[in-house]
Amino acid sequence: MHVCIVGAGIVGLATAWALQQAGHRITVLDRAPGPAQGASGGNGAQLSYSYVQPLADPGIWKMLPRLLLEKDSPLAFRLRADPAQWAWGLRFLGACNAHASAEGTRALLALAAESRQAFESLQADEALACDLHTPGKLVLYPTQQALDAAAQQVALQAGLGGAPQRIVNAAEVARIEPALASYAQRIAGAVHTPSEAAADCRLLCEQLAARLAARGAELRYGVELQGFER
């Protein structure tokens, strides 16, 4: 089968690699002049498999005013006179309960484990030089209340077979990452996950694109997709 993939970021190229491995003919299109020119080239480099938490969580109720109103909020939600948007919002709020959060955590951990296995398989096959290392991860919490909620999530994940994690106080945060020493007084503590990894996503994409092309895939850059014909 001839498969056309739109986008030469990590999702598109990883999909192309998997389909090429399965024997399909591949064409990748991207409007940029090369691979990983968008989010894949500018992300935080995290391979976060172990500390997961659904956005739909009971704690969202207290956070909602800040998430919707503050200028530096990580959530951008533009209200419109759209019944579908309002219906989705009500369903989302209805899912912000402990049961749904636990089920979401279970699903995310399973997906993360499958993702890790797939990436490690790709690395074993291709030996891509992408600065892959395992520095661990700290998720910082500014208040004791937030840290206590995180501790509950860590306990839930431990019960689901997640990777080892622990709650650390501000002093230990500074010991683990000395660059945070001057910031430690502003936090209550953190979740420390030693097994979390990082990689240079741009390098990964560039090398993956080269491997694909060398095996016969067509990668066309500078191509603007206008639509689809059925």
Coordinates of N, CA and C in Angstrom, one line a residue:
M1 N 0.8 -1.2 0.0 CA 0.0 0.0 0.0 C 0.9 1.3 0.0
H2 N 0.4 2.3 -0.7 CA 1.1 3.6 -0.7 C 0.4 4.5 0.3
V3 N 1.2 4.9 1.3 CA 0.6 5.7 2.4 C 1.3 7.1 2.4
C4 N 0.4 8.1 2.4 CA 0.9 9.5 2.5 C 0.7 10.0 3.9
I5 N 1.7 10.6 4.5 CA 1.7 11.1 5.8 C 1.9 12.6 5.8
V6 N 1.1 13.3 6.4 CA 1.2 14.8 6.5 C 1.9 15.2 7.8
G7 N 3.1 15.8 7.6 CA 3.8 16.2 8.8 C 5.1 15.4 9.1
A8 N 6.2 16.1 9.1 CA 7.5 15.5 9.3 C 8.0 15.8 10.7
G9 N 7.1 15.8 11.7 CA 7.5 15.9 13.1 C 7.7 14.5 13.6
I10 N 7.8 14.3 14.9 CA 8.1 13.0 15.5 C 6.9 12.1 15.3
V11 N 5.7 12.6 15.3 CA 4.6 11.7 15.2 C 4.5 11.1 13.7
G12 N 4.7 12.1 12.8 CA 4.6 11.7 11.4 C 5.8 10.7 11.0
L13 N 7.0 11.0 11.4 CA 8.1 10.2 11.0 C 8.1 8.9 11.8
A14 N 7.7 8.8 13.0 CA 7.6 7.6 13.7 C 6.6 6.7 13.0
T15 N 5.5 7.3 12.6 CA 4.4 6.6 11.9 C 5.0 6.0 10.6
A16 N 5.7 6.9 9.9 CA 6.3 6.5 8.6 C 7.2 5.3 8.8
W17 N 8.1 5.4 9.8 CA 9.0 4.3 10.1 C 8.3 3.0 10.4
A18 N 7.2 3.0 11.2 CA 6.5 1.8 11.5 C 5.9 1.2 10.3
L19 N 5.3 2.1 9.4 CA 4.6 1.6 8.2 C 5.6 1.1 7.2
Q20 N 6.8 1.7 7.1 CA 7.8 1.3 6.2 C 8.4 -0.1 6.6
Q21 N 8.5 -0.3 8.0 CA 8.9 -1.6 8.5 C 7.9 -2.7 8.2
A22 N 6.7 -2.3 8.0 CA 5.6 -3.2 7.7 C 5.5 -3.5 6.2
G23 N 6.4 -2.8 5.4 CA 6.4 -3.1 4.0 C 5.7 -2.2 3.1
H24 N 5.2 -1.0 3.6 CA 4.4 -0.1 2.8 C 5.3 0.9 2.1
R25 N 4.8 1.5 1.0 CA 5.5 2.6 0.3 C 5.1 3.9 1.0
I26 N 6.0 4.8 1.3 CA 5.7 5.9 2.1 C 6.1 7.2 1.4
T27 N 5.2 8.2 1.5 CA 5.4 9.6 1.1 C 5.1 10.5 2.3
V28 N 6.1 11.3 2.7 CA 5.8 12.3 3.8 C 5.8 13.7 3.2
L29 N 4.8 14.5 3.6 CA 4.7 15.9 3.1 C 4.8 16.8 4.3
D30 N 5.5 17.9 4.1 CA 5.6 18.9 5.2 C 5.8 20.3 4.5
R31 N 5.1 21.3 5.0 CA 5.3 22.7 4.4 C 6.6 23.3 4.8
A32 N 7.3 22.8 5.9 CA 8.6 23.3 6.3 C 9.7 22.9 5.4
P33 N 10.9 23.5 5.5 CA 12.0 23.1 4.6 C 12.7 21.9 5.0
G34 N 12.3 21.3 6.2 CA 13.0 20.1 6.6 C 12.2 19.5 7.8
P35 N 12.7 18.4 8.3 CA 12.0 17.7 9.4 C 12.1 18.5 10.7
A36 N 11.1 18.2 11.6 CA 11.1 18.8 13.0 C 11.3 20.3 13.0
Q37 N 10.5 21.0 12.2 CA 10.6 22.4 12.1 C 9.6 23.1 13.0
G38 N 8.6 22.3 13.5 CA 7.6 22.9 14.4 C 7.8 22.5 15.8
A39 N 6.7 22.0 16.4 CA 6.7 21.6 17.8 C 7.8 20.6 18.2
S40 N 8.0 19.6 17.2 CA 9.0 18.6 17.5 C 10.4 19.1 17.7
G41 N 10.7 20.2 17.0 CA 12.0 20.8 17.1 C 12.2 21.7 18.3
G42 N 11.1 22.1 18.9 CA 11.2 23.1 20.0 C 10.6 22.6 21.3
N43 N 10.4 21.3 21.5 CA 9.8 20.8 22.7 C 10.8 20.7 23.9
G44 N 10.3 20.2 25.0 CA 11.1 20.1 26.2 C 12.0 18.9 26.3
A45 N 12.0 18.1 25.2 CA 12.9 16.9 25.1 C 12.5 15.8 26.1
Q46 N 11.4 15.9 26.8 CA 11.1 14.9 27.8 C 10.5 13.6 27.2
L47 N 11.0 12.5 27.7 CA 10.3 11.2 27.5 C 9.7 10.8 28.8
S48 N 8.4 11.3 29.0 CA 7.8 11.1 30.3 C 6.8 9.9 30.3
Y49 N 7.3 8.9 30.9 CA 6.5 7.6 30.9 C 5.8 7.3 32.2
S50 N 6.3 7.9 33.3 CA 6.0 7.3 34.6 C 5.0 8.2 35.4
Y51 N 5.2 9.5 35.4 CA 4.4 10.3 36.3 C 3.3 11.0 35.4
V52 N 2.1 10.4 35.4 CA 1.0 10.8 34.5 C -0.1 11.2 35.4
Q53 N -0.9 12.2 34.9 CA -2.1 12.6 35.7 C -3.1 13.2 34.7
P54 N -4.3 12.6 34.6 CA -5.3 13.2 33.7 C -5.6 14.6 34.1
L55 N -5.9 15.5 33.1 CA -6.3 16.8 33.4 C -7.7 16.8 34.0
A56 N -8.5 15.8 33.7 CA -9.8 15.6 34.3 C -9.6 15.0 35.7
D57 N -9.5 15.8 36.7 CA -9.2 15.3 38.0 C -10.0 16.1 39.0
P58 N -10.3 15.6 40.2 CA -11.1 16.4 41.2 C -10.4 17.7 41.5
G59 N -9.1 17.8 41.5 CA -8.4 19.0 41.8 C -8.6 20.1 40.9
I60 N -9.2 19.8 39.7 CA -9.3 20.9 38.7 C -10.4 21.9 39.1
W61 N -11.3 21.5 40.0 CA -12.4 22.4 40.4 C -11.8 23.7 41.1
K62 N -10.8 23.5 42.0 CA -10.2 24.6 42.7 C -9.3 25.4 41.7
M63 N -8.7 24.7 40.7 CA -7.8 25.4 39.8 C -8.5 26.1 38.7
L64 N -9.8 25.8 38.5 CA -10.4 26.3 37.2 C -10.4 27.8 37.1
P65 N -10.7 28.6 38.1 CA -10.7 30.1 37.9 C -9.3 30.6 37.4
R66 N -8.3 30.1 38.1 CA -6.9 30.5 37.7 C -6.6 30.0 36.2
L67 N -7.0 28.8 35.9 CA -6.7 28.3 34.6 C -7.4 29.1 33.5
L68 N -8.6 29.5 33.8 CA -9.4 30.3 32.8 C -9.0 31.7 32.7
L69 N -8.6 32.3 33.8 CA -8.5 33.8 33.9 C -7.1 34.3 33.8
E70 N -6.1 33.6 34.3 CA -4.7 34.1 34.4 C -4.1 34.2 33.0
K71 N -3.3 35.2 32.7 CA -2.7 35.4 31.4 C -1.7 34.3 31.1
D72 N -1.0 33.8 32.1 CA 0.1 32.8 31.9 C -0.4 31.4 32.1
S73 N -1.7 31.2 32.1 CA -2.3 29.9 32.3 C -1.8 28.9 31.1
P74 N -1.6 27.7 31.5 CA -1.2 26.7 30.4 C -2.4 26.2 29.6
L75 N -3.6 26.7 30.0 CA -4.8 26.3 29.3 C -5.4 27.5 28.6
A76 N -5.6 27.3 27.3 CA -6.2 28.4 26.5 C -7.6 27.9 26.0
F77 N -8.6 28.5 26.6 CA -10.0 28.1 26.3 C -10.8 29.4 25.9
R78 N -11.1 29.4 24.6 CA -11.8 30.6 24.1 C -13.3 30.3 24.0
L79 N -14.1 30.9 24.8 CA -15.6 30.7 24.8 C -16.2 31.2 23.5
R80 N -17.1 30.3 23.0 CA -17.8 30.7 21.8 C -19.3 30.4 21.9
A81 N -20.1 30.9 21.1 CA -21.5 30.6 21.1 C -21.7 29.3 20.3
D82 N -21.1 28.2 20.8 CA -21.1 27.0 20.1 C -21.6 25.9 21.1
P83 N -22.8 25.3 20.8 CA -23.4 24.3 21.7 C -22.5 23.1 21.9
A84 N -21.7 22.8 20.9 CA -20.8 21.6 21.0 C -19.7 21.9 22.0
Q85 N -19.2 23.1 22.0 CA -18.1 23.5 22.9 C -18.7 23.4 24.4
W86 N -19.8 24.0 24.6 CA -20.4 24.0 25.9 C -20.7 22.5 26.4
A87 N -21.2 21.7 25.5 CA -21.5 20.3 25.8 C -20.3 19.6 26.2
W88 N -19.2 19.8 25.4 CA -17.9 19.2 25.8 C -17.4 19.7 27.1
G89 N -17.6 20.9 27.4 CA -17.1 21.5 28.7 C -17.9 20.8 29.9
L90 N -19.2 20.6 29.7 CA -19.9 20.0 30.8 C -19.5 18.5 30.9
R91 N -19.3 17.8 29.8 CA -18.8 16.4 29.9 C -17.5 16.4 30.6
F92 N -16.6 17.3 30.3 CA -15.3 17.4 30.9 C -15.4 17.6 32.4
L93 N -16.2 18.5 32.8 CA -16.4 18.8 34.3 C -17.0 17.6 35.0
G94 N -17.9 16.9 34.3 CA -18.5 15.7 34.8 C -17.5 14.6 35.0
A95 N -16.4 14.6 34.3 CA -15.4 13.6 34.4 C -14.3 13.9 35.4
C96 N -14.5 15.1 36.1 CA -13.5 15.5 37.1 C -13.8 14.9 38.4
N97 N -13.7 13.6 38.5 CA -14.0 12.9 39.8 C -12.9 11.8 40.0
A98 N -12.9 11.3 41.2 CA -11.8 10.4 41.5 C -11.8 9.1 40.7
H99 N -13.0 8.6 40.4 CA -13.1 7.3 39.7 C -12.6 7.5 38.2
A100 N -13.0 8.6 37.6 CA -12.6 8.8 36.2 C -11.1 9.1 36.2
S101 N -10.6 9.8 37.2 CA -9.1 10.1 37.2 C -8.3 8.9 37.4
A102 N -8.8 7.9 38.2 CA -8.1 6.7 38.4 C -8.1 5.8 37.1
E103 N -9.2 5.8 36.5 CA -9.3 5.0 35.2 C -8.4 5.7 34.1
G104 N -8.4 7.0 34.1 CA -7.5 7.7 33.1 C -6.1 7.5 33.4
T105 N -5.7 7.5 34.7 CA -4.3 7.2 35.1 C -3.9 5.8 34.6
R106 N -4.8 4.8 34.8 CA -4.5 3.4 34.4 C -4.3 3.4 32.9
A107 N -5.1 4.0 32.1 CA -5.0 4.0 30.7 C -3.7 4.7 30.2
L108 N -3.4 5.9 30.9 CA -2.2 6.6 30.5 C -0.9 5.8 30.8
L109 N -0.9 5.2 31.9 CA 0.3 4.4 32.2 C 0.5 3.2 31.3
A110 N -0.6 2.6 30.8 CA -0.5 1.5 29.9 C 0.0 2.0 28.5
L111 N -0.6 3.2 28.1 CA -0.1 3.8 26.9 C 1.3 4.2 26.9
A112 N 1.7 4.7 28.1 CA 3.1 5.2 28.2 C 4.1 4.0 28.2
A113 N 3.7 2.9 28.8 CA 4.5 1.7 28.8 C 4.7 1.1 27.3
E114 N 3.6 1.2 26.6 CA 3.7 0.7 25.2 C 4.5 1.7 24.4
S115 N 4.4 3.0 24.6 CA 5.2 4.0 24.0 C 6.7 3.7 24.2
R116 N 7.0 3.5 25.5 CA 8.4 3.3 25.9 C 9.0 2.0 25.2
Q117 N 8.2 1.0 25.1 CA 8.6 -0.3 24.5 C 8.9 0.0 23.0
A118 N 8.0 0.7 22.4 CA 8.1 1.0 20.9 C 9.4 1.9 20.6
F119 N 9.6 2.9 21.5 CA 10.8 3.7 21.3 C 12.1 3.0 21.5
E120 N 12.1 2.1 22.5 CA 13.3 1.4 22.8 C 13.5 0.4 21.7
S121 N 12.5 -0.2 21.1 CA 12.6 -1.1 20.0 C 13.2 -0.3 18.8
L122 N 12.7 0.9 18.5 CA 13.2 1.7 17.4 C 14.7 2.0 17.6
Q123 N 15.1 2.4 18.9 CA 16.5 2.7 19.2 C 17.3 1.4 19.0
A124 N 16.9 0.3 19.4 CA 17.6 -1.0 19.2 C 17.9 -1.3 17.7
D125 N 16.9 -1.0 16.9 CA 17.0 -1.3 15.5 C 17.9 -0.2 14.8
E126 N 17.7 1.0 15.2 CA 18.3 2.1 14.4 C 19.5 2.8 15.0
A127 N 19.7 2.6 16.3 CA 20.8 3.3 17.1 C 21.0 4.7 16.7
L128 N 19.9 5.5 16.9 CA 19.8 6.9 16.5 C 20.6 7.7 17.6
A129 N 21.5 8.6 17.1 CA 22.3 9.4 18.0 C 21.4 10.7 18.3
C130 N 20.7 10.7 19.4 CA 19.8 11.8 19.7 C 20.0 12.3 21.2
D131 N 21.1 12.1 21.7 CA 21.4 12.5 23.1 C 20.5 11.9 24.1
L132 N 20.2 10.7 23.9 CA 19.2 10.0 24.8 C 19.9 9.7 26.1
H133 N 19.3 10.2 27.3 CA 19.9 9.9 28.6 C 18.8 9.9 29.6
T134 N 19.1 9.5 30.8 CA 18.1 9.3 31.8 C 18.4 10.1 33.1
P135 N 18.1 11.4 33.0 CA 18.4 12.3 34.2 C 17.4 12.3 35.3
G136 N 16.2 11.6 35.0 CA 15.2 11.7 36.0 C 14.4 13.0 35.8
K137 N 13.3 13.1 36.6 CA 12.4 14.3 36.4 C 11.9 14.7 37.8
L138 N 11.9 16.0 37.9 CA 11.3 16.6 39.1 C 10.0 17.4 38.7
V139 N 8.9 17.2 39.3 CA 7.7 18.0 39.1 C 7.5 18.8 40.3
L140 N 7.7 20.1 40.2 CA 7.6 21.0 41.4 C 6.2 21.4 41.8
Y141 N 6.0 21.6 43.1 CA 4.7 22.0 43.6 C 4.9 23.2 44.6
P142 N 4.1 24.3 44.3 CA 4.4 25.5 45.1 C 3.8 25.4 46.5
T143 N 2.8 24.6 46.8 CA 2.1 24.6 48.1 C 2.1 23.2 48.6
Q144 N 1.9 23.1 50.0 CA 1.8 21.8 50.6 C 0.6 21.1 50.2
Q145 N -0.5 21.8 50.0 CA -1.8 21.2 49.5 C -1.6 20.6 48.2
A146 N -0.9 21.3 47.3 CA -0.7 20.7 45.9 C 0.2 19.5 46.0
L147 N 1.2 19.5 46.9 CA 2.1 18.4 47.1 C 1.4 17.2 47.7
D148 N 0.5 17.4 48.6 CA -0.3 16.3 49.2 C -1.1 15.7 48.1
A149 N -1.7 16.5 47.2 CA -2.5 15.9 46.1 C -1.6 15.0 45.2
A150 N -0.4 15.5 45.0 CA 0.5 14.8 44.1 C 0.9 13.5 44.8
A151 N 1.0 13.5 46.1 CA 1.4 12.3 46.8 C 0.3 11.2 46.7
Q152 N -0.9 11.6 46.6 CA -2.0 10.7 46.4 C -1.9 10.1 45.0
Q153 N -1.6 10.9 44.0 CA -1.4 10.4 42.7 C -0.2 9.4 42.6
V154 N 0.9 9.7 43.3 CA 2.0 8.8 43.3 C 1.6 7.4 43.9
A155 N 0.8 7.5 45.0 CA 0.4 6.3 45.7 C -0.6 5.5 44.7
L156 N -1.4 6.2 44.0 CA -2.3 5.5 43.0 C -1.5 4.8 42.0
Q157 N -0.5 5.5 41.4 CA 0.3 4.9 40.4 C 1.1 3.7 40.9
A158 N 1.6 3.8 42.1 CA 2.4 2.7 42.7 C 1.5 1.4 42.8
G159 N 0.2 1.6 43.1 CA -0.7 0.5 43.1 C -1.1 -0.1 41.8
L160 N -0.8 0.7 40.7 CA -1.1 0.2 39.4 C 0.2 -0.3 38.7
G161 N 1.3 -0.4 39.5 CA 2.5 -1.0 38.9 C 3.4 0.0 38.2
G162 N 3.3 1.3 38.6 CA 4.1 2.3 37.9 C 5.5 2.3 38.4
A163 N 6.4 3.0 37.8 CA 7.8 3.1 38.1 C 8.0 3.7 39.5
P164 N 9.1 3.4 40.2 CA 9.3 4.0 41.5 C 9.4 5.5 41.4
Q165 N 8.7 6.1 42.4 CA 8.6 7.6 42.5 C 8.6 7.9 44.0
R166 N 9.0 9.1 44.3 CA 8.9 9.5 45.7 C 8.7 11.0 45.8
I167 N 8.1 11.4 46.9 CA 7.9 12.8 47.3 C 9.1 13.3 48.0
V168 N 9.7 14.4 47.5 CA 10.9 15.0 48.1 C 10.6 16.5 48.6
N169 N 11.2 16.9 49.7 CA 11.0 18.3 50.1 C 11.9 19.3 49.4
A170 N 11.7 20.5 49.7 CA 12.5 21.6 48.9 C 14.0 21.4 49.0
A171 N 14.4 21.0 50.2 CA 15.9 20.9 50.4 C 16.4 19.8 49.5
E172 N 15.7 18.7 49.4 CA 16.2 17.6 48.6 C 16.1 17.9 47.1
V173 N 15.1 18.7 46.7 CA 15.0 19.2 45.4 C 16.3 19.9 45.0
A174 N 16.8 20.8 45.9 CA 18.0 21.5 45.6 C 19.2 20.6 45.6
R175 N 19.2 19.5 46.3 CA 20.3 18.6 46.3 C 20.3 17.8 45.0
I176 N 19.1 17.4 44.5 CA 19.0 16.6 43.3 C 19.4 17.5 42.1
E177 N 18.9 18.7 42.1 CA 19.2 19.7 41.0 C 19.7 21.0 41.6
P178 N 21.0 21.2 41.8 CA 21.6 22.4 42.4 C 21.1 23.7 41.7
A179 N 20.8 23.6 40.4 CA 20.4 24.8 39.7 C 19.1 25.4 40.3
L180 N 18.3 24.6 41.1 CA 17.1 25.0 41.7 C 17.3 25.5 43.2
A181 N 18.5 25.6 43.6 CA 18.8 26.0 45.0 C 18.2 27.4 45.3
S182 N 18.3 28.3 44.5 CA 17.8 29.7 44.7 C 16.2 29.7 44.6
Y183 N 15.6 28.7 44.1 CA 14.2 28.6 43.9 C 13.5 27.8 45.0
A184 N 14.3 27.0 45.7 CA 13.7 26.1 46.6 C 12.8 26.7 47.7
Q185 N 13.1 27.9 48.1 CA 12.2 28.5 49.1 C 10.8 28.9 48.6
R186 N 10.6 28.8 47.3 CA 9.3 29.1 46.7 C 8.5 27.9 46.5
I187 N 9.0 26.7 46.9 CA 8.2 25.5 46.6 C 8.1 24.7 47.9
A188 N 7.1 23.8 47.9 CA 6.9 22.9 49.1 C 7.6 21.6 48.9
G189 N 7.8 21.2 47.6 CA 8.5 20.0 47.3 C 8.2 19.5 45.9
A190 N 8.5 18.3 45.6 CA 8.3 17.8 44.2 C 8.1 16.3 44.2
V191 N 7.7 15.8 43.1 CA 7.7 14.4 42.8 C 8.9 14.1 42.0
H192 N 9.7 13.1 42.5 CA 11.0 12.8 41.8 C 10.8 11.4 41.2
T193 N 11.0 11.3 39.9 CA 10.9 10.1 39.1 C 12.3 9.8 38.5
P194 N 13.1 9.0 39.1 CA 14.5 8.8 38.6 C 14.6 8.1 37.2
S195 N 13.6 7.4 36.8 CA 13.6 6.6 35.5 C 13.3 7.4 34.3
E196 N 12.8 8.7 34.5 CA 12.4 9.5 33.3 C 13.6 9.9 32.4
A197 N 13.4 9.9 31.1 CA 14.5 10.1 30.2 C 14.2 11.4 29.4
A198 N 15.3 11.8 28.6 CA 15.2 12.9 27.7 C 16.0 12.6 26.5
A199 N 15.6 13.3 25.4 CA 16.3 13.1 24.1 C 16.2 14.4 23.3
D200 N 17.0 14.6 22.3 CA 17.0 15.7 21.4 C 16.0 15.3 20.2
C201 N 14.8 15.8 20.3 CA 13.8 15.4 19.3 C 14.1 15.8 17.9
R202 N 14.8 17.0 17.7 CA 15.1 17.4 16.4 C 16.2 16.5 15.8
L203 N 17.2 16.1 16.6 CA 18.2 15.2 16.1 C 17.5 13.8 15.7
L204 N 16.7 13.4 16.6 CA 16.0 12.1 16.3 C 15.2 12.2 15.0
C205 N 14.5 13.2 14.8 CA 13.7 13.4 13.6 C 14.6 13.4 12.3
E206 N 15.6 14.2 12.4 CA 16.5 14.3 11.3 C 17.1 13.0 10.9
Q207 N 17.5 12.2 11.9 CA 18.1 10.9 11.6 C 17.1 9.9 11.1
L208 N 15.9 10.0 11.7 CA 14.8 9.1 11.2 C 14.4 9.4 9.8
A209 N 14.4 10.7 9.5 CA 14.1 11.1 8.1 C 15.1 10.6 7.1
A210 N 16.4 10.6 7.5 CA 17.5 10.2 6.6 C 17.3 8.6 6.4
R211 N 17.0 7.9 7.5 CA 16.9 6.5 7.4 C 15.7 6.1 6.4
L212 N 14.6 6.9 6.6 CA 13.4 6.6 5.7 C 13.8 6.8 4.3
A213 N 14.4 8.0 4.0 CA 14.8 8.3 2.6 C 15.7 7.3 2.0
A214 N 16.7 6.8 2.8 CA 17.7 5.8 2.3 C 17.0 4.5 2.0
R215 N 15.9 4.2 2.5 CA 15.2 3.0 2.3 C 14.0 3.2 1.3
G216 N 14.0 4.3 0.6 CA 13.0 4.4 -0.5 C 11.8 5.3 -0.2
A217 N 11.7 5.9 1.0 CA 10.6 6.8 1.3 C 10.8 8.1 0.6
E218 N 9.7 8.7 0.1 CA 9.8 10.0 -0.5 C 9.4 11.1 0.5
L219 N 10.3 12.0 0.8 CA 10.0 13.1 1.8 C 10.0 14.4 1.0
R220 N 8.9 15.0 0.9 CA 8.7 16.2 0.2 C 8.5 17.4 1.1
Y221 N 9.4 18.4 1.1 CA 9.3 19.5 2.0 C 8.9 20.7 1.2
G222 N 8.4 21.8 1.9 CA 8.0 23.0 1.2 C 6.7 22.8 0.5
V223 N 5.9 21.8 0.9 CA 4.6 21.5 0.3 C 3.5 21.9 1.2
E224 N 2.6 22.7 0.7 CA 1.4 23.2 1.5 C 0.2 22.4 1.2
L225 N -0.3 21.7 2.1 CA -1.5 20.9 1.9 C -2.7 21.8 1.9
Q226 N -3.5 21.7 0.8 CA -4.7 22.5 0.7 C -6.0 21.8 1.0
G227 N -6.0 20.5 1.0 CA -7.2 19.8 1.3 C -7.2 18.4 0.8
F228 N -8.3 17.7 0.8 CA -8.3 16.3 0.4 C -9.4 16.1 -0.6
E229 N -9.2 15.2 -1.6 CA -10.2 14.7 -2.5 C -10.6 13.3 -2.2
R230 N -11.9 13.1 -2.0 CA -12.4 11.7 -1.7 C -12.8 11.0 -3.0

